[in-house]
PDB file of C-alpha atoms and ligand atoms in Angstrom:
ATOM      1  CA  UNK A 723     -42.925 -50.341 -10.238  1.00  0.00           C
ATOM      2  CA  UNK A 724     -42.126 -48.912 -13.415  1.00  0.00           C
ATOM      3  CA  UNK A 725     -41.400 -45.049 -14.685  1.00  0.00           C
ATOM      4  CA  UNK A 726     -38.956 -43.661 -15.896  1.00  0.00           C
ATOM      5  CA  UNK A 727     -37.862 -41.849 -12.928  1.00  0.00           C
ATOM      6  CA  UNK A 728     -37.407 -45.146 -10.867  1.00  0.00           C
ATOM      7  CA  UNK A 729     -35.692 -46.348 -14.064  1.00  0.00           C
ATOM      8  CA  UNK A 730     -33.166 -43.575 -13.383  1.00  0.00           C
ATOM      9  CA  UNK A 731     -32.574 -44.657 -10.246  1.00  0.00           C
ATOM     10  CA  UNK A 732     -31.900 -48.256 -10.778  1.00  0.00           C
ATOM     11  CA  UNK A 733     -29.245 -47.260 -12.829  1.00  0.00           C
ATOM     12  CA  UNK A 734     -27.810 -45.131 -10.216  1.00  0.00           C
ATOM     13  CA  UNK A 735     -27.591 -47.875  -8.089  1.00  0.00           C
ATOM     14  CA  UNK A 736     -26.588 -50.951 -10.428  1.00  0.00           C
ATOM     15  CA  UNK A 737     -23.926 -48.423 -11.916  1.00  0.00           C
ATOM     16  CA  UNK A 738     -22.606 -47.623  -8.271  1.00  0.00           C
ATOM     17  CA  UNK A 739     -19.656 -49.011  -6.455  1.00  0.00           C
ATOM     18  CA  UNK A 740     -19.570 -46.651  -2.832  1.00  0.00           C
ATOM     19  CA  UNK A 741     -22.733 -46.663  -1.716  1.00  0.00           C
ATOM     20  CA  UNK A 742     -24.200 -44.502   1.619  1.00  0.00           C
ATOM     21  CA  UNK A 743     -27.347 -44.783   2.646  1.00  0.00           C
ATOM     22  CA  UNK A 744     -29.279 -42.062   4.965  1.00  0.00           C
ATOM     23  CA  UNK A 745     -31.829 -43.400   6.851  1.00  0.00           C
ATOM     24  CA  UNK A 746     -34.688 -41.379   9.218  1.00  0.00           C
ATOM     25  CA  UNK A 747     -37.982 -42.299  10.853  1.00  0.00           C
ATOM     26  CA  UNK A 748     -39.301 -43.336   7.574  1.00  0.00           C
ATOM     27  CA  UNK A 749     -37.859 -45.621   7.023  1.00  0.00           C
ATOM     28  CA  UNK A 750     -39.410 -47.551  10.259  1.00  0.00           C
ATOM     29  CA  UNK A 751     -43.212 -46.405   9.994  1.00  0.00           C
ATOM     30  CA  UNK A 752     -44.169 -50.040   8.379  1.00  0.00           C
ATOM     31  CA  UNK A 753     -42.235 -51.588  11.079  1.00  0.00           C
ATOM     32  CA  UNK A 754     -44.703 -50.073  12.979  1.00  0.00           C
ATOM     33  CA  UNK A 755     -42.582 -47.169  14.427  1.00  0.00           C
ATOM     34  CA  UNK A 756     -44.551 -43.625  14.036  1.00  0.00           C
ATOM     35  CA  UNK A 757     -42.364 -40.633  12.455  1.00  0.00           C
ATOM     36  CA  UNK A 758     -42.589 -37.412  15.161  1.00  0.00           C
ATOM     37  CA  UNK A 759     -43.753 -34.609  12.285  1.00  0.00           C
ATOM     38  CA  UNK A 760     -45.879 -37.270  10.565  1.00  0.00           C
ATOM     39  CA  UNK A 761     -49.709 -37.038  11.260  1.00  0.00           C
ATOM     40  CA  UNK A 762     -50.229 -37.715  14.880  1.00  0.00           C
ATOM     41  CA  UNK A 763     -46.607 -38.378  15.525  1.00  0.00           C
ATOM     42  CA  UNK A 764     -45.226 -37.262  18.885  1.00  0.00           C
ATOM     43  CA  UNK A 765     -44.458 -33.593  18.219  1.00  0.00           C
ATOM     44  CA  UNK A 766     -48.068 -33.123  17.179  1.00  0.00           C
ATOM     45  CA  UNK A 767     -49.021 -33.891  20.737  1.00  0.00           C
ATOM     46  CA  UNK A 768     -45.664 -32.957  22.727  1.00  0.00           C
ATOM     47  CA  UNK A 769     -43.406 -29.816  23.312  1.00  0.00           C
ATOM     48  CA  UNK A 770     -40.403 -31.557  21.924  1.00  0.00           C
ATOM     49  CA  UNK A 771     -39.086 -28.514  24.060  1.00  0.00           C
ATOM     50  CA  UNK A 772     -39.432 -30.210  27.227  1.00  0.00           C
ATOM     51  CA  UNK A 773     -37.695 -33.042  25.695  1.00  0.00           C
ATOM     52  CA  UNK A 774     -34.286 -31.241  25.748  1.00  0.00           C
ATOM     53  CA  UNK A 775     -31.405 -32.029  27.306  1.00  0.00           C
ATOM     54  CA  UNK A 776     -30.739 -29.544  29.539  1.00  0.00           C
ATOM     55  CA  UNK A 777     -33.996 -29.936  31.089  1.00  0.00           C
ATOM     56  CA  UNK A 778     -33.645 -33.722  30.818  1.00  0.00           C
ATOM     57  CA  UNK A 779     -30.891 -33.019  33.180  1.00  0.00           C
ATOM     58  CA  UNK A 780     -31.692 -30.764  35.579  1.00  0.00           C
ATOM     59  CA  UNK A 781     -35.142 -31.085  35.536  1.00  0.00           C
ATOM     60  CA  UNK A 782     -36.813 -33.916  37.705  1.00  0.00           C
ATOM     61  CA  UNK A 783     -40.287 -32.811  36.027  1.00  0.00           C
ATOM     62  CA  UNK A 784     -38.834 -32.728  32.836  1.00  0.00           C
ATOM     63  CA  UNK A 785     -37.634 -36.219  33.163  1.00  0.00           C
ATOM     64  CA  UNK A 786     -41.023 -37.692  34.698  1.00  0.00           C
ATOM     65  CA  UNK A 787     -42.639 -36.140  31.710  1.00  0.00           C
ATOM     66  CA  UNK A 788     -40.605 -37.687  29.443  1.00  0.00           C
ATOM     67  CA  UNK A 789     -40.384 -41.054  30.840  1.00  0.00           C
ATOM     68  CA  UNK A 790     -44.242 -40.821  30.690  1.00  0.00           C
ATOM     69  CA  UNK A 791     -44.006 -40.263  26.616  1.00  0.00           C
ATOM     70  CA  UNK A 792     -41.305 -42.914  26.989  1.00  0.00           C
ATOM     71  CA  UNK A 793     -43.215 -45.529  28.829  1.00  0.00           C
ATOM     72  CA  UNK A 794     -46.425 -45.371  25.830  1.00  0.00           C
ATOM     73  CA  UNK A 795     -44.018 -44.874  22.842  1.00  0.00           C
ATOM     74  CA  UNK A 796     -41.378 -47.821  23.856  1.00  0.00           C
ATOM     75  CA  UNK A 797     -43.589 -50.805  23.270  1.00  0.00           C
ATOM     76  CA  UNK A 798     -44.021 -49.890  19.347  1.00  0.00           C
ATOM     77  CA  UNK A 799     -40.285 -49.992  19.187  1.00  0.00           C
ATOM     78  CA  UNK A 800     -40.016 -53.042  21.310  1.00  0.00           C
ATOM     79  CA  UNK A 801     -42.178 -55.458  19.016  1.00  0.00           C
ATOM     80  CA  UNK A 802     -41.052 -53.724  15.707  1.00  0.00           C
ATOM     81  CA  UNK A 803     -39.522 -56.089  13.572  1.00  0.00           C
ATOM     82  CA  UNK A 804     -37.166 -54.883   9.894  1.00  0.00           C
ATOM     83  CA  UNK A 805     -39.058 -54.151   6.855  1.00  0.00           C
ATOM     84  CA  UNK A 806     -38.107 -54.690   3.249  1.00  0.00           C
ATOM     85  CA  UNK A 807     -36.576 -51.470   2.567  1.00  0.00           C
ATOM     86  CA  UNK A 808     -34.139 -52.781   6.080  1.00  0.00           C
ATOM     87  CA  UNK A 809     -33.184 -55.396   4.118  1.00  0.00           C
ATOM     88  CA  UNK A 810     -32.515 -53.956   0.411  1.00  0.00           C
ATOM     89  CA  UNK A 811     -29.810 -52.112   2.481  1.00  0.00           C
ATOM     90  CA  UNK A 812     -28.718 -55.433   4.394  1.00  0.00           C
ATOM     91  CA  UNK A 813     -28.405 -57.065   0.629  1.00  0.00           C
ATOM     92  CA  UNK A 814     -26.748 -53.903  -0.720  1.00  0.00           C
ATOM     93  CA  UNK A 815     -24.274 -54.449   1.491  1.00  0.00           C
ATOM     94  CA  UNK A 816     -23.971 -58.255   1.158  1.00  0.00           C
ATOM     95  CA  UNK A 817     -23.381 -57.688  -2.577  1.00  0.00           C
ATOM     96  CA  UNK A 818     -20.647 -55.269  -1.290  1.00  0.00           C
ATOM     97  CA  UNK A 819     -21.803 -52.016  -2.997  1.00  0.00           C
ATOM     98  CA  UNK A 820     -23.145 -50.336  -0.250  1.00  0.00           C
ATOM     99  CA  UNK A 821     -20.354 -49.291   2.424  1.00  0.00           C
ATOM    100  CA  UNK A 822     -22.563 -48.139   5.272  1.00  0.00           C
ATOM    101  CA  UNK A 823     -25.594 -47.078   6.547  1.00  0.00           C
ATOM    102  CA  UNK A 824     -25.556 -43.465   8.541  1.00  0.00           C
ATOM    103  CA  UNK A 825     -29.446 -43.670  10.281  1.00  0.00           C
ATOM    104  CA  UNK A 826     -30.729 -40.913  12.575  1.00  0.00           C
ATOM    105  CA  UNK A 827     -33.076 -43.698  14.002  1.00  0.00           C
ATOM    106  CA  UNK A 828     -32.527 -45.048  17.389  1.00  0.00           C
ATOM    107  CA  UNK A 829     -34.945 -48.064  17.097  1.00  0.00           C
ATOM    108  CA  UNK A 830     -31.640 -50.874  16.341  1.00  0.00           C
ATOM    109  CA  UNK A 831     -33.569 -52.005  13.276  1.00  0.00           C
ATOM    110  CA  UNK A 832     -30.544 -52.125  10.762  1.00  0.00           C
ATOM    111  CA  UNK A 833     -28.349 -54.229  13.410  1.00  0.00           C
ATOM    112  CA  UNK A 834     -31.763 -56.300  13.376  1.00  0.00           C
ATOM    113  CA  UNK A 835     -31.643 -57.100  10.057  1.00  0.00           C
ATOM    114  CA  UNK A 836     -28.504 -57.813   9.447  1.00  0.00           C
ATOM    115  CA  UNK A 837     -26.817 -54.559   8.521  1.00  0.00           C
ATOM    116  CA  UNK A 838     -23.095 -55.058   9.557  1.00  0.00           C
ATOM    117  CA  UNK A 839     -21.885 -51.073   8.909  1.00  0.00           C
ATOM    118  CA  UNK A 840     -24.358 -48.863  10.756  1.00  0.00           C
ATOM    119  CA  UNK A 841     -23.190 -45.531  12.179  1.00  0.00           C
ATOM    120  CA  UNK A 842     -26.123 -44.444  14.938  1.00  0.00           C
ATOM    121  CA  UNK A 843     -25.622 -40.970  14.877  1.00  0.00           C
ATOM    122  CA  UNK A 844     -28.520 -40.236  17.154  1.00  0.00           C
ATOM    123  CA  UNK A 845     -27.753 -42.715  19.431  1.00  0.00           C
ATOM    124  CA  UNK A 846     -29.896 -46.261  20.176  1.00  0.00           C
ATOM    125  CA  UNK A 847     -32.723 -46.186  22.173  1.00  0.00           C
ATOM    126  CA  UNK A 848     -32.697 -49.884  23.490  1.00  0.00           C
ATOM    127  CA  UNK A 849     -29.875 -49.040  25.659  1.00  0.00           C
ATOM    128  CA  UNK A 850     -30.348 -46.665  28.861  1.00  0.00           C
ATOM    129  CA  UNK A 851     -27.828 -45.084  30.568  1.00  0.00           C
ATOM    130  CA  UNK A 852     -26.352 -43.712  33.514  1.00  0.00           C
ATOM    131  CA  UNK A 853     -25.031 -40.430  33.599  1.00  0.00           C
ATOM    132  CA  UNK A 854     -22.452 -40.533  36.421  1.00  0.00           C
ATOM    133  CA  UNK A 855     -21.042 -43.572  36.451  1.00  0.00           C
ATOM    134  CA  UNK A 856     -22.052 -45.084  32.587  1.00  0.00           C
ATOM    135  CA  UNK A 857     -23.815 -48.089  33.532  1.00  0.00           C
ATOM    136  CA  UNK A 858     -25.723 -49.210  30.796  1.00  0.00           C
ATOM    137  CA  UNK A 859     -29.216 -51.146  30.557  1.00  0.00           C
ATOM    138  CA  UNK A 860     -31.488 -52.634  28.455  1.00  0.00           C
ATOM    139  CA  UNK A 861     -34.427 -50.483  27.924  1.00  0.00           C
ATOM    140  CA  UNK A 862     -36.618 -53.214  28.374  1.00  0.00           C
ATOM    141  CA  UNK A 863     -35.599 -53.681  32.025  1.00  0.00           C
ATOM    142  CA  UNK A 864     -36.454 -49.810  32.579  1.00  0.00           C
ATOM    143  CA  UNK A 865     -39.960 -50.081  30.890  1.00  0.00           C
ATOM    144  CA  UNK A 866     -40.601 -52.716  33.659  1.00  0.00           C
ATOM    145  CA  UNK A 867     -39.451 -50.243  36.408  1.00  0.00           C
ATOM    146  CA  UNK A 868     -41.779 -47.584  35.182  1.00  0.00           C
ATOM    147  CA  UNK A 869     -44.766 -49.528  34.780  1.00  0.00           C
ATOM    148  CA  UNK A 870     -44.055 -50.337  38.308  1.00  0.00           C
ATOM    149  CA  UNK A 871     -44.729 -46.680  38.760  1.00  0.00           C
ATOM    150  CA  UNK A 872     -41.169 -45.752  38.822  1.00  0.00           C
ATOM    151  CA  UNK A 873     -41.808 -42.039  37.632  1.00  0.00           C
ATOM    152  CA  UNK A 874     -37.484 -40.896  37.310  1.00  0.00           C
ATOM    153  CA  UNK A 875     -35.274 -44.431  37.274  1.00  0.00           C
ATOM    154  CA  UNK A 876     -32.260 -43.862  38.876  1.00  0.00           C
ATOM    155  CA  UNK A 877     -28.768 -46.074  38.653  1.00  0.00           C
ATOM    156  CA  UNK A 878     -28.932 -49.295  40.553  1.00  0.00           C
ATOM    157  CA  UNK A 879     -25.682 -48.868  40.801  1.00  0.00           C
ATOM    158  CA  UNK A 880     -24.644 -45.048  42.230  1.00  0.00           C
ATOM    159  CA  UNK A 881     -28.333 -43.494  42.144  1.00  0.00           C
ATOM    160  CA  UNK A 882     -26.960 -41.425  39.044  1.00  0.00           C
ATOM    161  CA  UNK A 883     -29.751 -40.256  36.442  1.00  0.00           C
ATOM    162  CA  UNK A 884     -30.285 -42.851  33.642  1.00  0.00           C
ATOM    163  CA  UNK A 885     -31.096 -41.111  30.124  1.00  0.00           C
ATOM    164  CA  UNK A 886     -31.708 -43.289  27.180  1.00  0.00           C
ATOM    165  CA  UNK A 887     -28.986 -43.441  25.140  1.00  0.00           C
ATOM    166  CA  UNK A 888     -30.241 -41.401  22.452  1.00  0.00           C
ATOM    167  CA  UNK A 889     -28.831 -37.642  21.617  1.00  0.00           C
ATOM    168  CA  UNK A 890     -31.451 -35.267  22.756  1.00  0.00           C
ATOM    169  CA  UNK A 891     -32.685 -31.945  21.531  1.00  0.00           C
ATOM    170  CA  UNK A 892     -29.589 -29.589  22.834  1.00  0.00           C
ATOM    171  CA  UNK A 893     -26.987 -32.288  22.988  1.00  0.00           C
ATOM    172  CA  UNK A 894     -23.981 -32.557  21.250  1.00  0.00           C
ATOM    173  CA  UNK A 895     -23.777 -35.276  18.573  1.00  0.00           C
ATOM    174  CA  UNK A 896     -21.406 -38.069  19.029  1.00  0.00           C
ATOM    175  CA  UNK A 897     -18.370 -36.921  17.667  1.00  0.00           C
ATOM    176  CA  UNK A 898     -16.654 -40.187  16.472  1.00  0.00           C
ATOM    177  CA  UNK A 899     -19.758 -41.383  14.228  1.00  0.00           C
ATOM    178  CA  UNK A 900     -20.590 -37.611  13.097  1.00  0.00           C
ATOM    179  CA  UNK A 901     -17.002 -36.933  11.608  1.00  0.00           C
ATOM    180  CA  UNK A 902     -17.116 -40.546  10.086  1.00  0.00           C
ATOM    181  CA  UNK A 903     -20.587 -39.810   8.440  1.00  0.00           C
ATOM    182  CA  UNK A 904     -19.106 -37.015   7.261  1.00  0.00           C
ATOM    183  CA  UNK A 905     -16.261 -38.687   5.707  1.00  0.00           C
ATOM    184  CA  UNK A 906     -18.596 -41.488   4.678  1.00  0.00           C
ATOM    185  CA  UNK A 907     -20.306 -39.006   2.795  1.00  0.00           C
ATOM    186  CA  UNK A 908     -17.432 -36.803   1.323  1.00  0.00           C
ATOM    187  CA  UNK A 909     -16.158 -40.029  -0.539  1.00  0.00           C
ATOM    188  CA  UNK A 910     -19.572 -42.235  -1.385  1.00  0.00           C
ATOM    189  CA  UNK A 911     -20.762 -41.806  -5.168  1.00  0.00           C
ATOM    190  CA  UNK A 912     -24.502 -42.460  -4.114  1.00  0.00           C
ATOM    191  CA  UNK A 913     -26.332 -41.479  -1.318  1.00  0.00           C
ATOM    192  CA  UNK A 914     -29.966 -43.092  -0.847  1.00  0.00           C
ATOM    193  CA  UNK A 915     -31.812 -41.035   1.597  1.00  0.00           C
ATOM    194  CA  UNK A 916     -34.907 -43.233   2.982  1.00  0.00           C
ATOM    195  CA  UNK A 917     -37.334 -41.604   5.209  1.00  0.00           C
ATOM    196  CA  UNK A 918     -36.347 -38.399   6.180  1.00  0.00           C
ATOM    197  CA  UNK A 919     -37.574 -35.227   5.762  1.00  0.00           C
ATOM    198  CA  UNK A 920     -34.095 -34.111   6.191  1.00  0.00           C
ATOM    199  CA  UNK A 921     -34.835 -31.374   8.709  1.00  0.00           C
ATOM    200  CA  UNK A 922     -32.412 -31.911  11.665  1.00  0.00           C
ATOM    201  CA  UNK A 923     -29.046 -31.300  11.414  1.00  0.00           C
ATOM    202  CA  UNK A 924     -26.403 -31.529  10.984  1.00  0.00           C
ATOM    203  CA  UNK A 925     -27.187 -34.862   9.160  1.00  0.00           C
ATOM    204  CA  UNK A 926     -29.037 -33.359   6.880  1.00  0.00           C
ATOM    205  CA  UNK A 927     -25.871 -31.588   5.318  1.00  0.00           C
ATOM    206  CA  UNK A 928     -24.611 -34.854   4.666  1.00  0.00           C
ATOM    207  CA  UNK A 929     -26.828 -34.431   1.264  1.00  0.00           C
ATOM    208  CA  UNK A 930     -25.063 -31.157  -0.276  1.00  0.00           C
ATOM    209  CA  UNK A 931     -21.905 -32.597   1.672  1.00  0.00           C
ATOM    210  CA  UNK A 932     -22.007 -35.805  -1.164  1.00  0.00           C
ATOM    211  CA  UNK A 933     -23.205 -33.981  -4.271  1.00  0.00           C
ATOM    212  CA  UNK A 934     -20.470 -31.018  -3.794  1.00  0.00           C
ATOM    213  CA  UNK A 935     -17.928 -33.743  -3.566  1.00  0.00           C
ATOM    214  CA  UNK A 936     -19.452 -35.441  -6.617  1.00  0.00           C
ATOM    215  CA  UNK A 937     -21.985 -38.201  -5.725  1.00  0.00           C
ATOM    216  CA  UNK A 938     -25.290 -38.753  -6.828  1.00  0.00           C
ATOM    217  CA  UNK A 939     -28.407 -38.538  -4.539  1.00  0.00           C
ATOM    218  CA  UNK A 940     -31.261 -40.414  -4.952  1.00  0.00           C
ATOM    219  CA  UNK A 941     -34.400 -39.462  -2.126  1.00  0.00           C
ATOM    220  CA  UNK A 942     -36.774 -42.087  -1.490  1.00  0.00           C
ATOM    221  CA  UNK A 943     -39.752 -40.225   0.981  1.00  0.00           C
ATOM    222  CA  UNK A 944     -43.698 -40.082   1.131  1.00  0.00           C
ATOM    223  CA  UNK A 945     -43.304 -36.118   0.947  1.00  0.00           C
ATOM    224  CA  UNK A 946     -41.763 -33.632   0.160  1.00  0.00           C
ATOM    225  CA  UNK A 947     -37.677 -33.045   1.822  1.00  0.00           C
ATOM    226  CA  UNK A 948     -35.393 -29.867   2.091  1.00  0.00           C
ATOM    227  CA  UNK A 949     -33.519 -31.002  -0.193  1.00  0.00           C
ATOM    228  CA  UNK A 950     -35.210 -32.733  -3.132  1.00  0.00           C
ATOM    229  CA  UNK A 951     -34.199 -29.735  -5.514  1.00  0.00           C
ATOM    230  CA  UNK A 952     -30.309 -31.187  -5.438  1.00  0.00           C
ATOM    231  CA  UNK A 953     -31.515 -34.816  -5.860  1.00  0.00           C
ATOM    232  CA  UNK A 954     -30.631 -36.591  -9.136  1.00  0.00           C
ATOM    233  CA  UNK A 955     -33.891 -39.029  -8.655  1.00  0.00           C
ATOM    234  CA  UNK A 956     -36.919 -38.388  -6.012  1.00  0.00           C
ATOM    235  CA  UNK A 957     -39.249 -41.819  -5.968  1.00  0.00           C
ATOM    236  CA  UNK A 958     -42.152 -40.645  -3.889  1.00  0.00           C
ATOM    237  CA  UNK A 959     -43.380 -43.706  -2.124  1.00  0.00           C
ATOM    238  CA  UNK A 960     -43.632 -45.747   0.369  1.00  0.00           C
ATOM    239  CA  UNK A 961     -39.841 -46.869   1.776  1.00  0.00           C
ATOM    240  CA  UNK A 962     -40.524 -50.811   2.077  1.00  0.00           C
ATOM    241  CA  UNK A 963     -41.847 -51.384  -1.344  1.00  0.00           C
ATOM    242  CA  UNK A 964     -39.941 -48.673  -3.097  1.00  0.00           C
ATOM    243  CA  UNK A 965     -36.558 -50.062  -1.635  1.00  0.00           C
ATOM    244  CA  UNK A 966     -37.649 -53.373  -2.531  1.00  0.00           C
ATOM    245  CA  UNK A 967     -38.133 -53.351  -5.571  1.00  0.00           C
ATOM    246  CA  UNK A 968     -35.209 -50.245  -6.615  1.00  0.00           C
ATOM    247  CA  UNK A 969     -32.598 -52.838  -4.674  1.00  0.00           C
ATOM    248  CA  UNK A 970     -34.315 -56.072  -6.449  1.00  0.00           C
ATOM    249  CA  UNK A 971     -34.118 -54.415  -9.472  1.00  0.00           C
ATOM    250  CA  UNK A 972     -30.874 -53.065  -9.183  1.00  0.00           C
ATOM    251  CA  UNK A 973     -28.688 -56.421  -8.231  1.00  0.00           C
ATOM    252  CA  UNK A 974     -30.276 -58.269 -10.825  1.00  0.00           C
ATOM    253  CA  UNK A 975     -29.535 -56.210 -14.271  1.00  0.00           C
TER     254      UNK A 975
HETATM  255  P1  NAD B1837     -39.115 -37.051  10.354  1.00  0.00           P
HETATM  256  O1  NAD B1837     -40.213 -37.528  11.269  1.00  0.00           O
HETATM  257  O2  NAD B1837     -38.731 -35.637  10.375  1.00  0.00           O
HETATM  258  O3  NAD B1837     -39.445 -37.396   8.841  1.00  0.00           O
HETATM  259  C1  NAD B1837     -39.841 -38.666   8.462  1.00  0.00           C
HETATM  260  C2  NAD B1837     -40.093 -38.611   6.947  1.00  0.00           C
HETATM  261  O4  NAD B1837     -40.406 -39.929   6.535  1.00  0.00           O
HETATM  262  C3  NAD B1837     -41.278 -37.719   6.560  1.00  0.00           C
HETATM  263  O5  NAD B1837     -40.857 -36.810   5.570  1.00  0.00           O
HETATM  264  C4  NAD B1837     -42.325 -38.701   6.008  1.00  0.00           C
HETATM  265  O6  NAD B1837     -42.965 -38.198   4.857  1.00  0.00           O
HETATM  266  C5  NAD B1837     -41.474 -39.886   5.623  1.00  0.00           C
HETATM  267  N1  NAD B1837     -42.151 -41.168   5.737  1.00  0.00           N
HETATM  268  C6  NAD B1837     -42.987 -41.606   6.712  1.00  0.00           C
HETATM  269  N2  NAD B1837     -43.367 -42.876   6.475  1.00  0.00           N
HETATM  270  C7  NAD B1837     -42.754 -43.246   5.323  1.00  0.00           C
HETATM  271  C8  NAD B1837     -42.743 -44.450   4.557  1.00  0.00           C
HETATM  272  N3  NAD B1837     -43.456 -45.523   4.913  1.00  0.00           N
HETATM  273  N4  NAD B1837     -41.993 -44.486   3.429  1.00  0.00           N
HETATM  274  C9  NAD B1837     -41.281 -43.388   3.014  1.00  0.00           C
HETATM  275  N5  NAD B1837     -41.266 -42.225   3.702  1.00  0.00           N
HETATM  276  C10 NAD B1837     -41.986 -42.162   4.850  1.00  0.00           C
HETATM  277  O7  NAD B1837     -37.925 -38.024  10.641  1.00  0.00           O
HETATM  278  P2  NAD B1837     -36.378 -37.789  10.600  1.00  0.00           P
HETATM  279  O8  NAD B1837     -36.010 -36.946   9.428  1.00  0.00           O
HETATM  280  O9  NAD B1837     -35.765 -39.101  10.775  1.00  0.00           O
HETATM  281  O10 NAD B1837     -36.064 -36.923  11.910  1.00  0.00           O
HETATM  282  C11 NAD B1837     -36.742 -37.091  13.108  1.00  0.00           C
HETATM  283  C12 NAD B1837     -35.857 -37.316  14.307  1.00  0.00           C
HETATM  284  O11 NAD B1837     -36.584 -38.130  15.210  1.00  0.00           O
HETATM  285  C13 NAD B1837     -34.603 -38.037  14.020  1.00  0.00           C
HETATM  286  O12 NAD B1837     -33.606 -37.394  14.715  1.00  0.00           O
HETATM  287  C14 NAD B1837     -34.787 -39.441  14.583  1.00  0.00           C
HETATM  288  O13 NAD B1837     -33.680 -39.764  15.393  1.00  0.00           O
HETATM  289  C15 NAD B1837     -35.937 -39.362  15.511  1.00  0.00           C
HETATM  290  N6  NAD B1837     -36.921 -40.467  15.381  1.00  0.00           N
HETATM  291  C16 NAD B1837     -36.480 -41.765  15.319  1.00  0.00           C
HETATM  292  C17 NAD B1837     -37.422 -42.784  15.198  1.00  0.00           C
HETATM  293  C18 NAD B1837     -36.915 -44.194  15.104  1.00  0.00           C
HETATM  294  O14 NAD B1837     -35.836 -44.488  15.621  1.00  0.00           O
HETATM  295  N7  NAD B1837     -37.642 -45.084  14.434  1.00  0.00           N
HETATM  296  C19 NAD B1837     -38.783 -42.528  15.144  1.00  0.00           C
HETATM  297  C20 NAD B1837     -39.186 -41.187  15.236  1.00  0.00           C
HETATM  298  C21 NAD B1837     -38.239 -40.167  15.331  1.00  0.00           C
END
């Protein structure tokens, strides 16, 4: 891949010590994982409205219908497997310039790969848990309840509601691994955003968040983002090959 915006941002990243990387759905569409704004992704077809936690809660419909978009859409994640642009972060991170990965994905796929320093600040998917008394499961084990024709799981344990373990539309963020993005981001001097349209906040901020405080942002995205007018270096492209190669390049100048 060669032009002489991609040869801007190999230099960003050979000449780069404090690496952050971004990560959203994007970055997991060639592990077989569909984006939800992307053509025919999930909020094409769904209220994401209904979605919402509040609902989720105190809704028993809400929750059948979204164990029912749950039960179709968990089998993609369930066989998905890390892609090269997984592993360009895994080996930034090996060669000890990258310091940690924030990802708004819930899919596990950077712990898959190999990524030691991943802050999940939308929460992980593969786990499932109870509200009242925190019991936690593998998601796996619910997809075989519902396919059963278990329509709202409930807690072996206390009959609590189970939720997957994911931060839903109207709940707060984790506040541990928000602040520490944050911080992450405050004192990085390059932030690689892969895959996001950079839409939902607040972890979009974390892009003016790094440049006020000095870094450099490189976007790596199929379209357009909010914020590719503050980037230093946009590649439009696809995330595996683009990460590939930027990374490949990168550790070997
Ligand atoms: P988004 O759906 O808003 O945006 C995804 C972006 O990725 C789009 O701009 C699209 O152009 C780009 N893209 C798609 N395929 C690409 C590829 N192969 N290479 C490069 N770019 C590509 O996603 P978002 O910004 O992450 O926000 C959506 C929310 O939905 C997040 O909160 C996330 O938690 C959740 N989500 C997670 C997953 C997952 O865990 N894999 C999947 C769907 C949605």
């Amino acid at each position: 891949m060669a032009s002489s915006e991609f040869g801007r941002a190999v230099a960003l990243v050979r000449d780069a010590r404090r690496i952050v990387a971004l990560t959203g759905a994007g970055i997991s569409t060639e592990s077989g994982i569909p984006d939800f704004r992307g053509p025919g992704g999930s909020w094409t077809k769904y209220d994401p409205a209904v979605f919402a936690y509040p609902q989720f809660v105190g809704d028993p419909e809400s929750r059948k219908a979204y164990w029912r978009w749950s039960v179709e859409f968990w089998p993609q994640v369930a066989a998905a497997k890390p892609n090269d642009a997984h592993l360009a972060l895994v080996a930034l991170e090996r060669a000890e310039r990258l310091r940690c990965v924030v990802t708004q994905n819930v899919d596990g796929l950077h712990g898959l790969a190999g990524s030691r320093d991943v802050i999940e600040i939308h929460g992980n998917g593969t786990r499932t848990v109870c509200l009242s008394c925190r019991t936690s499961y593998d998601r796996n084990r619910i997809q075989e309840r519902l396919l059963g024709g278990d329509t709202d799981p409930r807690c072996e344990a206390c009959g609590g509601v189970l939720k997957p373990d994911v931060v839903l539309f109207g709940e707060r963020m984790p506040q541990g691994p928000t602040e520490r993005a944050f911080d992450e981001a405050e004192s990085c001097d390059l932030l690689i955003v892969v895959g996001s349209s950079l839409v939902v906040n607040p972890a979009a901020r974390l892009v003016p968040q790094a440049k006020q405080n000095g870094a450099k942002v490189v976007i790596v995205n199929l379209d357009r983002t909010l914020y590719d007018g503050i980037a230093d270096v946009v590649l439009r492209g696809r995330a595996a090959e683009t990460m590939g190669s930027l990374v490949g390049e990168a550790l070997s100048t």
